[in-house]
Amino acid sequence: MLNLLMDPNTQWVLFGTTLLGITSGVLGSFALLRRQSLIGDAMSHAALPGICIAFLITGEKMMGALLLGAGISAYIGTYCIQAIVRHTRLKMDTAIGLILSVFFGVGIVLMTFINRLPSGNQSGLDEFIFGQAAAMVSGDVRVIAIVAVILLVITLLLFKELKLLIFDREFAQGLGLPTTVLNGLLMTMIVTAVVIGLQAVGVVLMAAMLIAPPITARYWTNRLDHMVIISGLVGALSGGLGTFISAPITGMPTGPLIVVSACTLFLISLVIAPERGLFVKAWRLYQLRKRTAQEQILQSLYERTEEQYEKTETIDAFSREALEALRPLSDFRFKKAVANLQKSGDVEAYKNGYSLTLSGCERAHRVTLNNRLMQMYAMHELQFASLPMEHYNWDFLSIPEDDRNSLDHLLKEHQLQPKLLHRLPETERINR
Amino acid sequence: MTYTFWILLTASLVGISCGIVGVLLILRKMAMLSDAISHTVLLGIISSYLITNSLDGFYMFIGAAIVGVLTTVFVQLLNSAGVQSDAAIGVVFTFLFAIGVILVSMFARDVHIDVEHSIMGEIAFIPWMTVDWFGIEGIPQAVWMLGFVLIIDLFLILLLYKEFKLSSFDPGLAAALGLPVGLLHYVLMGMTSITAVASFDAVGAILVVAMLIAPGATAYLLTERLHMMFILSAVFGVIAAVTGYFIAAWLNASIAGMMATMAGVLFLLAFIFSPTHGIIAKRFSQRKIQQVDIET
Amino acid sequence: MNPITANNITVAYHRKPVLQSVSFEAPEGKLIGIIGPNGAGKSTLLKSILGLVPKASGDVNIYGKTYRKQRQIVGYVPQRGSVDWDFPTSALDVVLMGRYRQIGLFRRPKKNDVKEAMSCLEKVGMEQYANRQISQLSGGQQQRVFLARALAQNAHIYFMDEPFIGVDAATEKAIVQLLSELREQGKTVIVVHHDLQTVKDYFDWVMLLNVRKIAFGPTNETFTSDLLQKTYGGKLTFLDQKEEEGVPFA
Ligand SMILES: Nc1ncnc2c1ncn2[C@@H]1O[C@H](COP(=O)(O)OP(=O)(O)O)[C@@H](O)[C@H]1O
Ligand SMILES: [Mg+2]
């Protein structure tokens, strides 16, 4: 194993695939955020005819010429997709599928011509379809390295412009940015990343290199700059891992292993990432459900009691049916939540139902107030558009005073202020 | 029965079944799911080989159809886990395809399944791979399978014609009327899978996408009627397949590749010359409007 | 028995409440308008009644039975923008879709169904467009086709989501005419509506909705500046404007 890693050939390959991973990871982030991930798929397939034509013209496997041909035809394919969407009733997905498969078909036809050339059989053009990272030689890697560095430098220099372009193109235009040029540049850069990646992972799997690293990165951060960096790292790691695993096994293709590595990293992130991972989400959902069930019972009790007190100035216990009519819960949840509420001393059970304790009344008051403020917020969302409730974890009792005052005002207007707590006599309660 | 006859029959069967299924995929905006399914078919074929240890076309067919439907289930799962839909499709099919390629290179290097073949298809061998089913001799297995698939596709589309129409046009009303919208989705995914699998031997994984999408897209530019769209799409599928074969034979080039190319050429013709949706017609009508503006 | 009894409907997307404990009993044979600002949950209310979005709580009865059992007597006109009008089909075909339930699974439309669909197109003044492709219809004509489709459902209760949006004056008039014909036949029609100017002319009853049900009752009691203020928040000035200057408010 170590021997293999010492092998200069393997080192070149490792270096090449790692660089490719970084580049496609970085540029894929932009494609992903524009919801154009599958364009990368179309580009890589559409590159095939260009590669073949370049080969037919030059008659040999000249890396530079092949890349140029690939780039041009991928670019034409992308243009065709946009033209189809603009000029016909066909939608984006159909246009992508159409161009991808037809260009690929043309490429396959051209390949049969190449295979008949005397130099064709050794040309190894197949490797552009399936990828043959292991066959990369130092010359290929040098080309890849130069192109990759150029792409990364451009991204770095134009980072904030590109960021604005993908988030809000019109705003960018308003600022006087040359959005058409920038857009063209971004497309060209993605095409270039696809083209240099083809040799390693091949036409079919190139899409994964543009999608898997950024979508993995998305699970670890909310910031674009971090996302681009993490995505590059994930790309590099997948490239390295795939090469590392496949190198010692004869006949094991590198490209698919790179893709499997990238997708595995994605699946791991999907499950374990903090904040967005399924595991954390499920745990939070469990906690939320547990809390919500308790809060629902508290609020229903509060509202029933409030209503009753309004009419009769007495406080009753309420049956499960009366509470469920307001907010239904499964049998399991209800029993569990009531047990918890009894344990914390917020609710007492009586023969004819459940009732709030004094401390429970206070807690129920807070819950009810928060939920009613949330309703006011939902009713007048535009007015509170600047209030980031996610940030406050939907806790309306912790928002800035100004906003709180406006919401309180609205509550009053709708006569929804929770009243029970303030009207309740401190004395012993009756009638249950 | 000549060699050419079997090839043409196979190609036409591919053209018709892909053509009619493709119409539904396009109208439901699920064209890229067909791309995904057609790629993952490879994993289905190799898995069924590894499990049954036989190259019987029937087992492969079942395996591929199962993996095809699983693909759409996985995409849906990722979607509901909050992954945006284009990325979900991209991750799922590349992952499954990559695993397929790895399995092939690990366990099936020397068996008949080679990856190249499954991507590019080899219709030229089909006439020789005959089987004796139901006591009938000399019919290629691919023709049997494509024939069955076509009958299933046709049967389901005719049976569920109005249900497919309504749930594609207005899923909300379909659900409100109580149509089984989810079931229809999976029926269509199943049809796409078996059609892709059956066409796979003839045209390969990627070019089957061309046969699924291009004829339907061409028809969409030429008609305003659903049943006409099905018919035109099937006709274009056959034309692409047949002309593709003859041109390929003439140039001695890849048959499947030429079929996809011809499907693209048909689309290009419609894109330019369609009397209602072609760019020439559109230019023309725009100019007319401008003239009217000037006159008034 | 009331055509619609909704009890305590609550709908939330993620944590944000969209509808909170909405209960109402719709009277029979009335034109009922649902009014409220954008994003108030009007469409969501219709969809939750039709079981198209999951409810966190609440139940709906249509003449005392669940919606599932009463599907055949409920007609639904979704927002026009909710479908892709490039779909390759004709106006008549869209109207026929309204009869798919009567026709039944697997069966094809019969002559009788086509005749019925034609007469529905006639009712909305679109019979000469029967074979026209839907992509070639104007916005108003598309809306009429949607209405004809609902008529073809031959329902007792109709739900319509913003039928007046983006239609020409003639279509608006035709729709109003149709609504009052439906009322004369004793049908109950619930319409999500946008234009406050016309509420008083069009509807017998009004629901003011903004997450909560603010008010529900006969138009002259419910459509008051006081309650509107409550529904729309502080931004609504049109009622005074209208009285003072006669400025139309869109
Ligand atoms: N599928 C959905 N996912 C998340 N939020 C939604 C969805 N549909 C509607 N909403 C939100 O629910 C609220 C009510 O929407 P809707 O019922 O369409 O309002 P209206 O029809 O009154 O304008 C809006 O704030 C909208 O953003
Ligand atoms: Mg709405």
PDB file of C-alpha atoms in Angstrom, chain B residues 20-21 23-29 156-175 177 179-181 184-185 187-188 191 220 224-230, chain C residues 82-100 103 105-110 113-114 117 130-134 146 149:
ATOM      1  CA  ILE B  20     -45.579   7.001 -25.575  1.00  0.00           C
ATOM      2  CA  VAL B  21     -44.108   6.794 -22.087  1.00  0.00           C
ATOM      3  CA  VAL B  23     -45.099  11.980 -23.440  1.00  0.00           C
ATOM      4  CA  LEU B  24     -46.296  11.474 -19.886  1.00  0.00           C
ATOM      5  CA  LEU B  25     -42.848  12.157 -18.456  1.00  0.00           C
ATOM      6  CA  ILE B  26     -42.589  15.456 -20.315  1.00  0.00           C
ATOM      7  CA  LEU B  27     -46.071  16.619 -19.407  1.00  0.00           C
ATOM      8  CA  ARG B  28     -45.468  15.816 -15.746  1.00  0.00           C
ATOM      9  CA  LYS B  29     -42.105  17.611 -15.809  1.00  0.00           C
ATOM     10  CA  LEU B 156     -51.990   0.966 -18.900  1.00  0.00           C
ATOM     11  CA  ILE B 157     -52.124   4.175 -20.886  1.00  0.00           C
ATOM     12  CA  LEU B 158     -55.399   3.236 -22.545  1.00  0.00           C
ATOM     13  CA  LEU B 159     -56.879   1.978 -19.298  1.00  0.00           C
ATOM     14  CA  LEU B 160     -55.799   4.987 -17.270  1.00  0.00           C
ATOM     15  CA  TYR B 161     -55.881   7.537 -20.066  1.00  0.00           C
ATOM     16  CA  LYS B 162     -58.172  10.051 -18.438  1.00  0.00           C
ATOM     17  CA  GLU B 163     -56.680   9.492 -14.992  1.00  0.00           C
ATOM     18  CA  PHE B 164     -53.178  10.208 -16.317  1.00  0.00           C
ATOM     19  CA  LYS B 165     -54.517  13.214 -18.189  1.00  0.00           C
ATOM     20  CA  LEU B 166     -56.214  14.801 -15.202  1.00  0.00           C
ATOM     21  CA  SER B 167     -53.472  14.054 -12.692  1.00  0.00           C
ATOM     22  CA  SER B 168     -50.869  15.509 -15.069  1.00  0.00           C
ATOM     23  CA  PHE B 169     -52.875  18.606 -15.878  1.00  0.00           C
ATOM     24  CA  ASP B 170     -54.348  19.391 -12.489  1.00  0.00           C
ATOM     25  CA  PRO B 171     -53.132  17.185  -9.631  1.00  0.00           C
ATOM     26  CA  GLY B 172     -55.131  19.272  -7.165  1.00  0.00           C
ATOM     27  CA  LEU B 173     -58.467  18.505  -8.803  1.00  0.00           C
ATOM     28  CA  ALA B 174     -57.418  14.888  -9.305  1.00  0.00           C
ATOM     29  CA  ALA B 175     -56.821  14.536  -5.576  1.00  0.00           C
ATOM     30  CA  LEU B 177     -61.994  14.033  -6.965  1.00  0.00           C
ATOM     31  CA  LEU B 179     -58.179   9.773  -7.946  1.00  0.00           C
ATOM     32  CA  PRO B 180     -55.240   7.705  -6.650  1.00  0.00           C
ATOM     33  CA  VAL B 181     -52.632  10.327  -7.551  1.00  0.00           C
ATOM     34  CA  LEU B 184     -50.556   6.789 -10.713  1.00  0.00           C
ATOM     35  CA  HIS B 185     -47.124   8.292 -10.095  1.00  0.00           C
ATOM     36  CA  VAL B 187     -47.413   3.185 -12.090  1.00  0.00           C
ATOM     37  CA  LEU B 188     -45.750   5.641 -14.446  1.00  0.00           C
ATOM     38  CA  MET B 191     -43.647   1.838 -16.826  1.00  0.00           C
ATOM     39  CA  TYR B 220     -45.216  18.730 -28.135  1.00  0.00           C
ATOM     40  CA  GLU B 224     -52.306  20.629 -29.108  1.00  0.00           C
ATOM     41  CA  ARG B 225     -54.055  17.343 -28.504  1.00  0.00           C
ATOM     42  CA  LEU B 226     -52.953  14.765 -26.051  1.00  0.00           C
ATOM     43  CA  HIS B 227     -53.870  11.705 -28.094  1.00  0.00           C
ATOM     44  CA  MET B 228     -52.176  13.220 -31.144  1.00  0.00           C
ATOM     45  CA  MET B 229     -49.121  13.846 -29.009  1.00  0.00           C
ATOM     46  CA  PHE B 230     -48.971  10.154 -28.121  1.00  0.00           C
TER      47      PHE B 230
ATOM     48  CA  SER C  82     -52.198  26.508 -10.449  1.00  0.00           C
ATOM     49  CA  VAL C  83     -52.077  24.559 -13.722  1.00  0.00           C
ATOM     50  CA  ASP C  84     -49.891  24.608 -16.824  1.00  0.00           C
ATOM     51  CA  TRP C  85     -52.041  25.974 -19.642  1.00  0.00           C
ATOM     52  CA  ASP C  86     -49.582  24.672 -22.234  1.00  0.00           C
ATOM     53  CA  PHE C  87     -51.022  21.224 -21.616  1.00  0.00           C
ATOM     54  CA  PRO C  88     -52.091  19.748 -24.959  1.00  0.00           C
ATOM     55  CA  THR C  89     -55.839  19.539 -24.586  1.00  0.00           C
ATOM     56  CA  SER C  90     -59.016  21.309 -25.638  1.00  0.00           C
ATOM     57  CA  ALA C  91     -61.505  23.387 -23.687  1.00  0.00           C
ATOM     58  CA  LEU C  92     -64.157  20.685 -23.963  1.00  0.00           C
ATOM     59  CA  ASP C  93     -61.712  18.125 -22.662  1.00  0.00           C
ATOM     60  CA  VAL C  94     -60.963  20.208 -19.589  1.00  0.00           C
ATOM     61  CA  VAL C  95     -64.680  20.535 -18.893  1.00  0.00           C
ATOM     62  CA  LEU C  96     -65.074  16.784 -19.263  1.00  0.00           C
ATOM     63  CA  MET C  97     -62.519  16.379 -16.485  1.00  0.00           C
ATOM     64  CA  GLY C  98     -65.183  17.652 -14.123  1.00  0.00           C
ATOM     65  CA  ARG C  99     -67.176  14.510 -14.826  1.00  0.00           C
ATOM     66  CA  TYR C 100     -64.400  11.990 -14.238  1.00  0.00           C
ATOM     67  CA  ILE C 103     -67.664   8.442 -15.255  1.00  0.00           C
ATOM     68  CA  LEU C 105     -62.200   4.746 -12.839  1.00  0.00           C
ATOM     69  CA  PHE C 106     -61.007   3.134 -16.113  1.00  0.00           C
ATOM     70  CA  ARG C 107     -64.151   4.119 -18.075  1.00  0.00           C
ATOM     71  CA  ARG C 108     -64.196   6.545 -20.947  1.00  0.00           C
ATOM     72  CA  PRO C 109     -66.511   9.527 -21.306  1.00  0.00           C
ATOM     73  CA  LYS C 110     -69.762   8.685 -23.119  1.00  0.00           C
ATOM     74  CA  ASP C 113     -70.962  13.186 -20.806  1.00  0.00           C
ATOM     75  CA  VAL C 114     -69.824  15.145 -23.821  1.00  0.00           C
ATOM     76  CA  ALA C 117     -69.916  19.183 -20.893  1.00  0.00           C
ATOM     77  CA  ALA C 130     -65.130  23.896 -27.352  1.00  0.00           C
ATOM     78  CA  ASN C 131     -62.415  22.551 -29.600  1.00  0.00           C
ATOM     79  CA  ARG C 132     -60.013  25.430 -29.080  1.00  0.00           C
ATOM     80  CA  GLN C 133     -56.748  24.480 -27.431  1.00  0.00           C
ATOM     81  CA  ILE C 134     -56.481  25.807 -23.919  1.00  0.00           C
ATOM     82  CA  PHE C 146     -62.591  26.271 -15.233  1.00  0.00           C
ATOM     83  CA  ARG C 149     -65.643  22.305 -15.449  1.00  0.00           C
TER      84      ARG C 149
END
